[in-house]
JSON list of C-alpha atoms in Angstrom, two decimals:
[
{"chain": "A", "resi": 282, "resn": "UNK", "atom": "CA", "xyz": [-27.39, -22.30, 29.14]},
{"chain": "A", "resi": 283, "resn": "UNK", "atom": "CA", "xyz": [-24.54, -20.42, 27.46]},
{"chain": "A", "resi": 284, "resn": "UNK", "atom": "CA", "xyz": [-25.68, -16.94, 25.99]},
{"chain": "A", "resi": 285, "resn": "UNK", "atom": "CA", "xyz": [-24.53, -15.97, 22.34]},
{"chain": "A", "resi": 286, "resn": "UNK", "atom": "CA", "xyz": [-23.20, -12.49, 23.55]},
{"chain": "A", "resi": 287, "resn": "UNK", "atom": "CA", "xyz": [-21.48, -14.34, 26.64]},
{"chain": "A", "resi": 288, "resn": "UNK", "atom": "CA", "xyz": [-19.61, -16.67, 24.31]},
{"chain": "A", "resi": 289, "resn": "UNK", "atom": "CA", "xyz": [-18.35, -14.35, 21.96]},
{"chain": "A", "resi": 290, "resn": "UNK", "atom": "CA", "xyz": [-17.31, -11.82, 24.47]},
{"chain": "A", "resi": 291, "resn": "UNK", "atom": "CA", "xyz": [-15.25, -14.54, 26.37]},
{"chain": "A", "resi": 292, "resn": "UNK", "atom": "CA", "xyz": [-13.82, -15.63, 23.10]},
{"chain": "A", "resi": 293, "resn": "UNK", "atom": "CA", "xyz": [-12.52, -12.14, 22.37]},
{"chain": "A", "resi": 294, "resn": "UNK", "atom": "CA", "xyz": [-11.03, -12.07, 25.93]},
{"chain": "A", "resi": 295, "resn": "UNK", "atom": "CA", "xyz": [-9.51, -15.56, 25.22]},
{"chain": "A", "resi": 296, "resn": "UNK", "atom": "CA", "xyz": [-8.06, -14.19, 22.03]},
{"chain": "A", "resi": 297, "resn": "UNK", "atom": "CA", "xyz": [-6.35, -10.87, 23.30]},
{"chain": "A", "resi": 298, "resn": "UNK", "atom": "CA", "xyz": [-5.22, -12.44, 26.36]},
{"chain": "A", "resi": 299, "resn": "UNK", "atom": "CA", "xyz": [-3.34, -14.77, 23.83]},
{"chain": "A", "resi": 300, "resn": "UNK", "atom": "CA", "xyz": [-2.31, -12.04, 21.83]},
{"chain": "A", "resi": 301, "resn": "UNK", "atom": "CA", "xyz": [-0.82, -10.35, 24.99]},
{"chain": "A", "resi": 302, "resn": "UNK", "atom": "CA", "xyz": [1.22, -13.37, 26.05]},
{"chain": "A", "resi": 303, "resn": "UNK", "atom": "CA", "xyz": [-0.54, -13.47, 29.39]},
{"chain": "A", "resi": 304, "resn": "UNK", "atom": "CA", "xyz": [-1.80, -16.66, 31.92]},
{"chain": "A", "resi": 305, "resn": "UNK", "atom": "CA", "xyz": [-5.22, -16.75, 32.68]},
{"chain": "A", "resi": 306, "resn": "UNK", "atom": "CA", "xyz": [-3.79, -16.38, 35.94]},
{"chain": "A", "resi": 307, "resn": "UNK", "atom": "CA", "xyz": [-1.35, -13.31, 35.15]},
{"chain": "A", "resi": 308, "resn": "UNK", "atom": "CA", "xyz": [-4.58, -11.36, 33.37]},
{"chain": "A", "resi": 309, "resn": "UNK", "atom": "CA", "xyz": [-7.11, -12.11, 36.66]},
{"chain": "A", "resi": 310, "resn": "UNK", "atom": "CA", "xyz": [-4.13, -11.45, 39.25]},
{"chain": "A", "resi": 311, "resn": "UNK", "atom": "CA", "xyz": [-3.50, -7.84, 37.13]},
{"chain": "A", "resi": 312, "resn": "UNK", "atom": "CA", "xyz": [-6.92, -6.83, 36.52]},
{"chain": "A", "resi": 313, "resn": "UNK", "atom": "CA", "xyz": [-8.41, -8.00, 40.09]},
{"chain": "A", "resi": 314, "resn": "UNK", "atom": "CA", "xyz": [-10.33, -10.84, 39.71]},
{"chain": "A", "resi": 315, "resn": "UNK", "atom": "CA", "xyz": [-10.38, -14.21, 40.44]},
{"chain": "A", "resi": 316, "resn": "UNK", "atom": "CA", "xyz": [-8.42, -16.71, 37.92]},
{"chain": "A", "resi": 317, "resn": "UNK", "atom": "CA", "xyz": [-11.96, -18.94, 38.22]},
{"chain": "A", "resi": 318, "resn": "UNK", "atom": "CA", "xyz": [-14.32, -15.87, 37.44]},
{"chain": "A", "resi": 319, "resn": "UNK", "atom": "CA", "xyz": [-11.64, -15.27, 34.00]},
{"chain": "A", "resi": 320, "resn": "UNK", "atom": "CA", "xyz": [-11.53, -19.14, 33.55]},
{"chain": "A", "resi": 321, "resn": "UNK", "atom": "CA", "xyz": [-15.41, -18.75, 33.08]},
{"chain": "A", "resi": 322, "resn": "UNK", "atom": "CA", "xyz": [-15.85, -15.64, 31.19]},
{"chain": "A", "resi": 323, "resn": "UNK", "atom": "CA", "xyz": [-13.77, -17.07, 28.42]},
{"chain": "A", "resi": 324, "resn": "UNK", "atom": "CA", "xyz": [-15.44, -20.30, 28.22]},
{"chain": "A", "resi": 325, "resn": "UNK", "atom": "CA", "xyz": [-18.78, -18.25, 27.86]},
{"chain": "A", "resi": 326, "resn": "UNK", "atom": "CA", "xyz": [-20.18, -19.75, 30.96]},
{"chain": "A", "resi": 327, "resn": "UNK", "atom": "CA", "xyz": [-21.11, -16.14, 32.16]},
{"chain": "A", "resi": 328, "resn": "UNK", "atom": "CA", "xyz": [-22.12, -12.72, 31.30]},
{"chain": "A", "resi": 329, "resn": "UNK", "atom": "CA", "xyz": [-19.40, -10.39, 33.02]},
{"chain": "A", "resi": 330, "resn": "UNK", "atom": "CA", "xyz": [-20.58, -7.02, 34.15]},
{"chain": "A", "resi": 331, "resn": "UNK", "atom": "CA", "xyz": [-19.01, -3.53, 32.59]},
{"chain": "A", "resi": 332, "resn": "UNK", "atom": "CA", "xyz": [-16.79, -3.11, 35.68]},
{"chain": "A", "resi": 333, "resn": "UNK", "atom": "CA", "xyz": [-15.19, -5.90, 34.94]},
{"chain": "A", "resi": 334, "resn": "UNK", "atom": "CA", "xyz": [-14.68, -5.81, 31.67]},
{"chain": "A", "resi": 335, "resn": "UNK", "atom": "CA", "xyz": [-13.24, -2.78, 32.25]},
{"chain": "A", "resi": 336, "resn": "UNK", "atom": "CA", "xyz": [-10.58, -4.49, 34.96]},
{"chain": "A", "resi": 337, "resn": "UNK", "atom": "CA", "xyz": [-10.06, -6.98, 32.07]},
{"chain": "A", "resi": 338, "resn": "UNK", "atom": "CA", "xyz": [-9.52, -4.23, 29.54]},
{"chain": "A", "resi": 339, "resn": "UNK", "atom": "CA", "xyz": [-6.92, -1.97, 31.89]},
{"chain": "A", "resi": 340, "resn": "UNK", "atom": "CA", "xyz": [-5.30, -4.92, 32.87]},
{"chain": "A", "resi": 341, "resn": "UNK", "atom": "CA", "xyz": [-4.51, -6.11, 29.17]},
{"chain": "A", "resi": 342, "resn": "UNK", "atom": "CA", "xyz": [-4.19, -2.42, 28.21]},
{"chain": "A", "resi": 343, "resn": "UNK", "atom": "CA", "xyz": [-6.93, -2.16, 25.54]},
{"chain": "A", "resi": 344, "resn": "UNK", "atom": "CA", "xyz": [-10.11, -0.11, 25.30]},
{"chain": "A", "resi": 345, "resn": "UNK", "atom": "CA", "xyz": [-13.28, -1.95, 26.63]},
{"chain": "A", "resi": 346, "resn": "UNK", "atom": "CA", "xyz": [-14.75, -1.66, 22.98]},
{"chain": "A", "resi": 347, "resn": "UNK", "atom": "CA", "xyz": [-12.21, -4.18, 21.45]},
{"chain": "A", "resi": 348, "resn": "UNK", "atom": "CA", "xyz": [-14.21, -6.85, 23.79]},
{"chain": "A", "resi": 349, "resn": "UNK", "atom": "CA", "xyz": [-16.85, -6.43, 21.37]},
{"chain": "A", "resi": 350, "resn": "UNK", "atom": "CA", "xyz": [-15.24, -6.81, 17.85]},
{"chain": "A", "resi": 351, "resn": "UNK", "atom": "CA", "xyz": [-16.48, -9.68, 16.01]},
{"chain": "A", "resi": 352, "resn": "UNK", "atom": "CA", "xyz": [-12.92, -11.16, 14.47]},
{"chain": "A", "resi": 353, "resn": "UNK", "atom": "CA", "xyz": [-14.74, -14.18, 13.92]},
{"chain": "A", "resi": 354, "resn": "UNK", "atom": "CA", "xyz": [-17.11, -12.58, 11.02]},
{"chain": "A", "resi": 355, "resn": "UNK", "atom": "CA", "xyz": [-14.49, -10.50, 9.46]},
{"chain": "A", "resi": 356, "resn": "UNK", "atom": "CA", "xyz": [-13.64, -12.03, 6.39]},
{"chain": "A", "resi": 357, "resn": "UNK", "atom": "CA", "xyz": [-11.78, -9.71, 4.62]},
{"chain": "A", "resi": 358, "resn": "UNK", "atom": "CA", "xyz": [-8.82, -11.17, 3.17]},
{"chain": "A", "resi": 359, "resn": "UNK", "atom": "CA", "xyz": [-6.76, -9.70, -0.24]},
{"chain": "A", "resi": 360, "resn": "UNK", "atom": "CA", "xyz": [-4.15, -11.66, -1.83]},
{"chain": "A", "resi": 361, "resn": "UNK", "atom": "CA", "xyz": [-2.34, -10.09, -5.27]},
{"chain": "A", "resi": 362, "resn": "UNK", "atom": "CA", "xyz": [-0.27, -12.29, -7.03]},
{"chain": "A", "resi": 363, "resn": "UNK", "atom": "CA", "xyz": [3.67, -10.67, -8.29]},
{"chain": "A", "resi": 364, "resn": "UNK", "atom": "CA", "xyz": [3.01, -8.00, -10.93]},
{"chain": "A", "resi": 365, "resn": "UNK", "atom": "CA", "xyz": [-1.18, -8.82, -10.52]},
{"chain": "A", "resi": 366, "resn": "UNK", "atom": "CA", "xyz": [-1.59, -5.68, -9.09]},
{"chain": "A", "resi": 367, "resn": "UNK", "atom": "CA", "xyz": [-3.99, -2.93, -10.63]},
{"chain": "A", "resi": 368, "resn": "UNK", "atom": "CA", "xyz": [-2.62, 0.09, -12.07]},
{"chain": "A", "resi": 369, "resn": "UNK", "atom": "CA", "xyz": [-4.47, 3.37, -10.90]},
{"chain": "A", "resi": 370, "resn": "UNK", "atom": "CA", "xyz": [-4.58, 6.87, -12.73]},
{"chain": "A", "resi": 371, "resn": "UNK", "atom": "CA", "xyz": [-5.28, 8.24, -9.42]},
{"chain": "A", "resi": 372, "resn": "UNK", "atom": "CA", "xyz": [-7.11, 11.97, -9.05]},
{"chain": "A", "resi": 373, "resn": "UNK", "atom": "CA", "xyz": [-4.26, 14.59, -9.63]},
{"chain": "A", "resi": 374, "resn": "UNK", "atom": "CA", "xyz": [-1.35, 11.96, -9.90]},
{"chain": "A", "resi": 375, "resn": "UNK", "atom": "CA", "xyz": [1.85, 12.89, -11.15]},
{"chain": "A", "resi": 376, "resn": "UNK", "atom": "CA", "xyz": [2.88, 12.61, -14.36]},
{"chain": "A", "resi": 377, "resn": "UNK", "atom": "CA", "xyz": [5.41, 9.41, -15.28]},
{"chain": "A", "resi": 378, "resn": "UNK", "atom": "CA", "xyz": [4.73, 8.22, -11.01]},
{"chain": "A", "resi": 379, "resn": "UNK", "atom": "CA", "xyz": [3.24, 4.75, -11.81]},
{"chain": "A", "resi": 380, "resn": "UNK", "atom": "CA", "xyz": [0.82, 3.56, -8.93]},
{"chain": "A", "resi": 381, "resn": "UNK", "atom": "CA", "xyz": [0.05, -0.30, -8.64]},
{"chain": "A", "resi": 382, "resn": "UNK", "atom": "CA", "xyz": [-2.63, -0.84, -6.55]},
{"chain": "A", "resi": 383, "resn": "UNK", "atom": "CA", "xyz": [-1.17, -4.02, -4.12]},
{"chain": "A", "resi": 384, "resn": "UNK", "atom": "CA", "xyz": [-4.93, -4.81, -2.19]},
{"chain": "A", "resi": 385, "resn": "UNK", "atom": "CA", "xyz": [-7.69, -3.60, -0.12]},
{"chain": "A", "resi": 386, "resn": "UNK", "atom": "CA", "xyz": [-10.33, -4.27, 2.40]},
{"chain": "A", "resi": 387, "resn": "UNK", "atom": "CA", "xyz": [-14.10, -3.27, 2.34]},
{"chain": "A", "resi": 388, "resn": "UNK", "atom": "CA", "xyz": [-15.16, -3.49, 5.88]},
{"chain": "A", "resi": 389, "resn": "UNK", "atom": "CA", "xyz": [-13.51, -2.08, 9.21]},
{"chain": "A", "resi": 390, "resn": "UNK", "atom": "CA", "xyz": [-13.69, 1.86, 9.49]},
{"chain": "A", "resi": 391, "resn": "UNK", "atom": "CA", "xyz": [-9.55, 1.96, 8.76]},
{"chain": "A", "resi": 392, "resn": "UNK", "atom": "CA", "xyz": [-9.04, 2.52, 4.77]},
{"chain": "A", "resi": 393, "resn": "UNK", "atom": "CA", "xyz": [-5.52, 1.47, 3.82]},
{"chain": "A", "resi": 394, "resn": "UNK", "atom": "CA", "xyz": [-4.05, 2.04, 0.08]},
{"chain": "A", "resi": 395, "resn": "UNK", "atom": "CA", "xyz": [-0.92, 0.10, -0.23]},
{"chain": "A", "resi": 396, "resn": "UNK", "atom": "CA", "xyz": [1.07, 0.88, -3.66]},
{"chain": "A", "resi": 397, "resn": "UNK", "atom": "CA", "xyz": [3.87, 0.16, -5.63]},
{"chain": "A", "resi": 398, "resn": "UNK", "atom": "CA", "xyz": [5.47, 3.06, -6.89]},
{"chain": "A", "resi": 399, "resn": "UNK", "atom": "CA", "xyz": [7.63, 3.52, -9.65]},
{"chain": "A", "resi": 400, "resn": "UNK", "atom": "CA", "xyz": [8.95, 6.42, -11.12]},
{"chain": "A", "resi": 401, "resn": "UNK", "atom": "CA", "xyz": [9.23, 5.82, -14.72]},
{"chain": "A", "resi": 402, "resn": "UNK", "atom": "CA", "xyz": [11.58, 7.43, -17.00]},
{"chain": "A", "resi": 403, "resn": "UNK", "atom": "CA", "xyz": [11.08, 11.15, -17.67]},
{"chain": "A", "resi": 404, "resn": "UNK", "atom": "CA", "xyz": [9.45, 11.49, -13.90]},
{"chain": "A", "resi": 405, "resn": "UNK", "atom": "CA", "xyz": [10.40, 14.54, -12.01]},
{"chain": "A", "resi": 406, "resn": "UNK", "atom": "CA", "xyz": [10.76, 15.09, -8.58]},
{"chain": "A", "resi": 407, "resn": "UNK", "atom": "CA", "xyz": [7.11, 16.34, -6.91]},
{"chain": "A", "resi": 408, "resn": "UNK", "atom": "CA", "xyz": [7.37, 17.66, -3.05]},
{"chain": "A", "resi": 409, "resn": "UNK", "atom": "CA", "xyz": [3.50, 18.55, -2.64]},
{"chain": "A", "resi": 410, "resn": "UNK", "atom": "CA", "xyz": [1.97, 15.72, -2.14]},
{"chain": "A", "resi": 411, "resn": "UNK", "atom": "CA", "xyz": [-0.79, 16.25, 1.34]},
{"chain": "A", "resi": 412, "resn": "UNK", "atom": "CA", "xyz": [-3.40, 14.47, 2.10]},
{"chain": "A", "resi": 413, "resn": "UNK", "atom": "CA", "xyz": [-5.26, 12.90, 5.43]},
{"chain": "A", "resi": 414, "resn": "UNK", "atom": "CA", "xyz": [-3.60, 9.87, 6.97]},
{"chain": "A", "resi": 415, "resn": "UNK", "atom": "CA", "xyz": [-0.57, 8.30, 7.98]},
{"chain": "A", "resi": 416, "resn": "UNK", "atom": "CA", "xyz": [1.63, 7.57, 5.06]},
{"chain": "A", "resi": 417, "resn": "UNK", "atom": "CA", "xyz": [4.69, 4.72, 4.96]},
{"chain": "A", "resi": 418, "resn": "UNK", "atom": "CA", "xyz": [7.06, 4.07, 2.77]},
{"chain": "A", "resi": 419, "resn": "UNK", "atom": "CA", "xyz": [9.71, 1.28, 2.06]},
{"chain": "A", "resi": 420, "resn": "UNK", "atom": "CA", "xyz": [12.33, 2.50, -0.33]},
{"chain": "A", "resi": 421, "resn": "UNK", "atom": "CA", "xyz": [12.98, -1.00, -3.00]},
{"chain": "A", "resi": 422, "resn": "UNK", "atom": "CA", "xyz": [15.19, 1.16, -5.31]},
{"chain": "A", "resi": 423, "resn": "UNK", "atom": "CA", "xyz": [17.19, 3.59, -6.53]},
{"chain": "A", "resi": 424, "resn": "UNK", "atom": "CA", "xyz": [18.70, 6.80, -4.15]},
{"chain": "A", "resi": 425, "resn": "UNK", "atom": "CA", "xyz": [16.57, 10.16, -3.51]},
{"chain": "A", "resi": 426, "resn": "UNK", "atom": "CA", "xyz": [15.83, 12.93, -1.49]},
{"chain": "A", "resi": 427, "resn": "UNK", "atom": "CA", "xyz": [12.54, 13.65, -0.06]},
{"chain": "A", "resi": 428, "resn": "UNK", "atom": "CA", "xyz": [11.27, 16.21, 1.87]},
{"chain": "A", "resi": 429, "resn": "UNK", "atom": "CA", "xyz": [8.89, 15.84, 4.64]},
{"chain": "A", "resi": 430, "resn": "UNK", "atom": "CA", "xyz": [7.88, 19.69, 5.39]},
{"chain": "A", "resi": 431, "resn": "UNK", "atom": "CA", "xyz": [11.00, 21.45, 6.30]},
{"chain": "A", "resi": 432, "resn": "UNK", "atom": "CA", "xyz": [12.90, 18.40, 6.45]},
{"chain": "A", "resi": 433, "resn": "UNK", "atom": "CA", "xyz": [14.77, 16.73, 4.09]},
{"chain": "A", "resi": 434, "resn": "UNK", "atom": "CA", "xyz": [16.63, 13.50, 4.41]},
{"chain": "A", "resi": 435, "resn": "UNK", "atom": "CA", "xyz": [18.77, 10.94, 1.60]},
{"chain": "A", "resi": 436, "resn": "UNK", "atom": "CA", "xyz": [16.96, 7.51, 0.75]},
{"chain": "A", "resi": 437, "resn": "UNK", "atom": "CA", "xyz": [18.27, 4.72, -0.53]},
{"chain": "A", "resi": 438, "resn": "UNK", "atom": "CA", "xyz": [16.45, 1.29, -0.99]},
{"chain": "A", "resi": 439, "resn": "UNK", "atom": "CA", "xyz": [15.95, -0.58, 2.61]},
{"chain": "A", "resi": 440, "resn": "UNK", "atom": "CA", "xyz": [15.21, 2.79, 3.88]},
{"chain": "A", "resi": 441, "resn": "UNK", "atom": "CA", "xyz": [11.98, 3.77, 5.25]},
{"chain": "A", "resi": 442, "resn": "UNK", "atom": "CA", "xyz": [9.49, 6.91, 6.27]},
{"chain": "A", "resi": 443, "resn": "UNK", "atom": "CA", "xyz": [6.71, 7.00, 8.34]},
{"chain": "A", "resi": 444, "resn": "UNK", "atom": "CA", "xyz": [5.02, 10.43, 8.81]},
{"chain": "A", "resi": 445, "resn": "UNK", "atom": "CA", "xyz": [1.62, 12.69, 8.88]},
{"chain": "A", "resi": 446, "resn": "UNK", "atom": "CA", "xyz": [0.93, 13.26, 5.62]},
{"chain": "A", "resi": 447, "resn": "UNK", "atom": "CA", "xyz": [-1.11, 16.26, 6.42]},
{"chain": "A", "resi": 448, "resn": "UNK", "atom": "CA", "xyz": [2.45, 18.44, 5.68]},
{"chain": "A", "resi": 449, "resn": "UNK", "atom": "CA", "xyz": [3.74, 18.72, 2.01]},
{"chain": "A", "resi": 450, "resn": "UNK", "atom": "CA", "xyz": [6.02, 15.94, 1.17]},
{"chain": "A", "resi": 451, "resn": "UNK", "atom": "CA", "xyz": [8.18, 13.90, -1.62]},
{"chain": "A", "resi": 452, "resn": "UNK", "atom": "CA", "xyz": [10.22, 13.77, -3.52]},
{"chain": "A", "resi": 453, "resn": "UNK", "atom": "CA", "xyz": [12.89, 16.45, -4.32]},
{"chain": "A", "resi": 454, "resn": "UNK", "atom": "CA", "xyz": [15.70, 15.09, -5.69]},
{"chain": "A", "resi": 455, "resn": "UNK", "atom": "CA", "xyz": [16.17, 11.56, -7.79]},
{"chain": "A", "resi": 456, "resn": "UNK", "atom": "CA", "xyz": [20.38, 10.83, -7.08]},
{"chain": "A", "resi": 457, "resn": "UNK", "atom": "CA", "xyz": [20.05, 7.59, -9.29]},
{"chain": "A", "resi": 458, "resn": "UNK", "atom": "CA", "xyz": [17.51, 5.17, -10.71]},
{"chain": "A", "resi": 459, "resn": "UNK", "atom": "CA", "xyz": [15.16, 3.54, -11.41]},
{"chain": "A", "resi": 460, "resn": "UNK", "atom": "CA", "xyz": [13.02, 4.64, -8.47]},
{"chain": "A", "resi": 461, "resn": "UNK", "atom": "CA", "xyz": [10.32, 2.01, -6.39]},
{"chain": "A", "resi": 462, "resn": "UNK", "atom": "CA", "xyz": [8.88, 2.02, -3.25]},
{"chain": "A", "resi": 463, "resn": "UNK", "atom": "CA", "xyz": [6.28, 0.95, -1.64]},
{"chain": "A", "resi": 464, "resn": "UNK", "atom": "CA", "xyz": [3.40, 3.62, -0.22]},
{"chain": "A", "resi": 465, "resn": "UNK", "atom": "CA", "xyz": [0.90, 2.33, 2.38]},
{"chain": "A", "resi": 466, "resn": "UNK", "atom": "CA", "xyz": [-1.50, 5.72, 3.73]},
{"chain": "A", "resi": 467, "resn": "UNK", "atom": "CA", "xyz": [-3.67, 4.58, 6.67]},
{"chain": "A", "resi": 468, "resn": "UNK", "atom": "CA", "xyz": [-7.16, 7.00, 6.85]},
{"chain": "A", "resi": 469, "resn": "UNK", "atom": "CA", "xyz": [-9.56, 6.23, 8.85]},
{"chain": "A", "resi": 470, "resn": "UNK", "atom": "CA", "xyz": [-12.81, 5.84, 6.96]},
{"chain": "A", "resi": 471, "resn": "UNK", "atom": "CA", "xyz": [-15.97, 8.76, 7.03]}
]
């Protein structure tokens, strides 16, 4: 008889093998067991023991925890229509920075915020933005120069920035307008 736990683990295993373009046979030959034992793990026909997962998870180059995420019950799923997103008067937000609030997720222990931003007319440049997380942005208009701690570096629309955003950062300088970009910070929830 198939066990619950058994089926889901070797489902997961299934799934990130996928993901990581391997055989059944490449995964078992790189992580030291037999292409059979693999062949049943996956279908759920046995329980595998930590030391192997543990082959499985160095030989896929994941931690042994992501055997045990449950992909199947996450349901999360946001979808925000063209100009459907919700504008935020966010805590301590600059004045004339618009912030359009593109979707979000309630479960999973990352938080990510991704906006549309768009400097509206009368906006001035701001360079002390900090905060926790990872920040990225995709430049859609205008030209600028922002400043990233001691650095500073021209933007133009295609560009993009990815950075801590634990140092003092943004904008410094607007060269032409209007100004939008898209702002995705990653923090990882409390």
């Amino acid at each position: 008889m198939r066990s619950l736990s058994a089926s889901r683990i070797g489902t997961q295993v299934r799934a990130l093998r996928m993901a990581a373009e391997l055989s059944g046979g490449e995964l078992a030959k790189v992580s030291g067991i037999s292409a059979s034992m693999l062949s049943r793990i996956e279908r759920g026909l046995v329980s595998p023991s930590v030391e192997t997962l543990e082959r499985l998870a160095q030989g896929l180059h994941l931690p042994v925890s992501r055997f045990f995420g449950d992909q199947a019950r996450r349901t999360d799923f946001c979808h925000v229509r063209a100009g459907q997103g919700v504008v935020v008067d966010r805590v301590g937000a600059v004045s004339d920075y618009r912030y359009e609030l593109l979707g979000h997720l309630l479960s999973g222990n990352l938080f990510v915020e991704p906006y549309l931003v768009t400097l509206l007319p009368g906006a001035d440049p701001y360079v002390t933005f900090q905060h926790p997380g990872l920040k990225f942005l995709y430049f859609l208009s205008g030209e600028i120069g922002y400043r990233y701690g001691a650095k500073s570096v021209a933007v133009r629309a295609g560009d993009s920035l990815l950075f801590e955003a634990t140092a003092l950062h943004g904008i410094e300088a607007i060269q032409s307008g209007p100004v939008s970009y898209l702002s995705v910070v990653f923090t990882l929830r409390e």
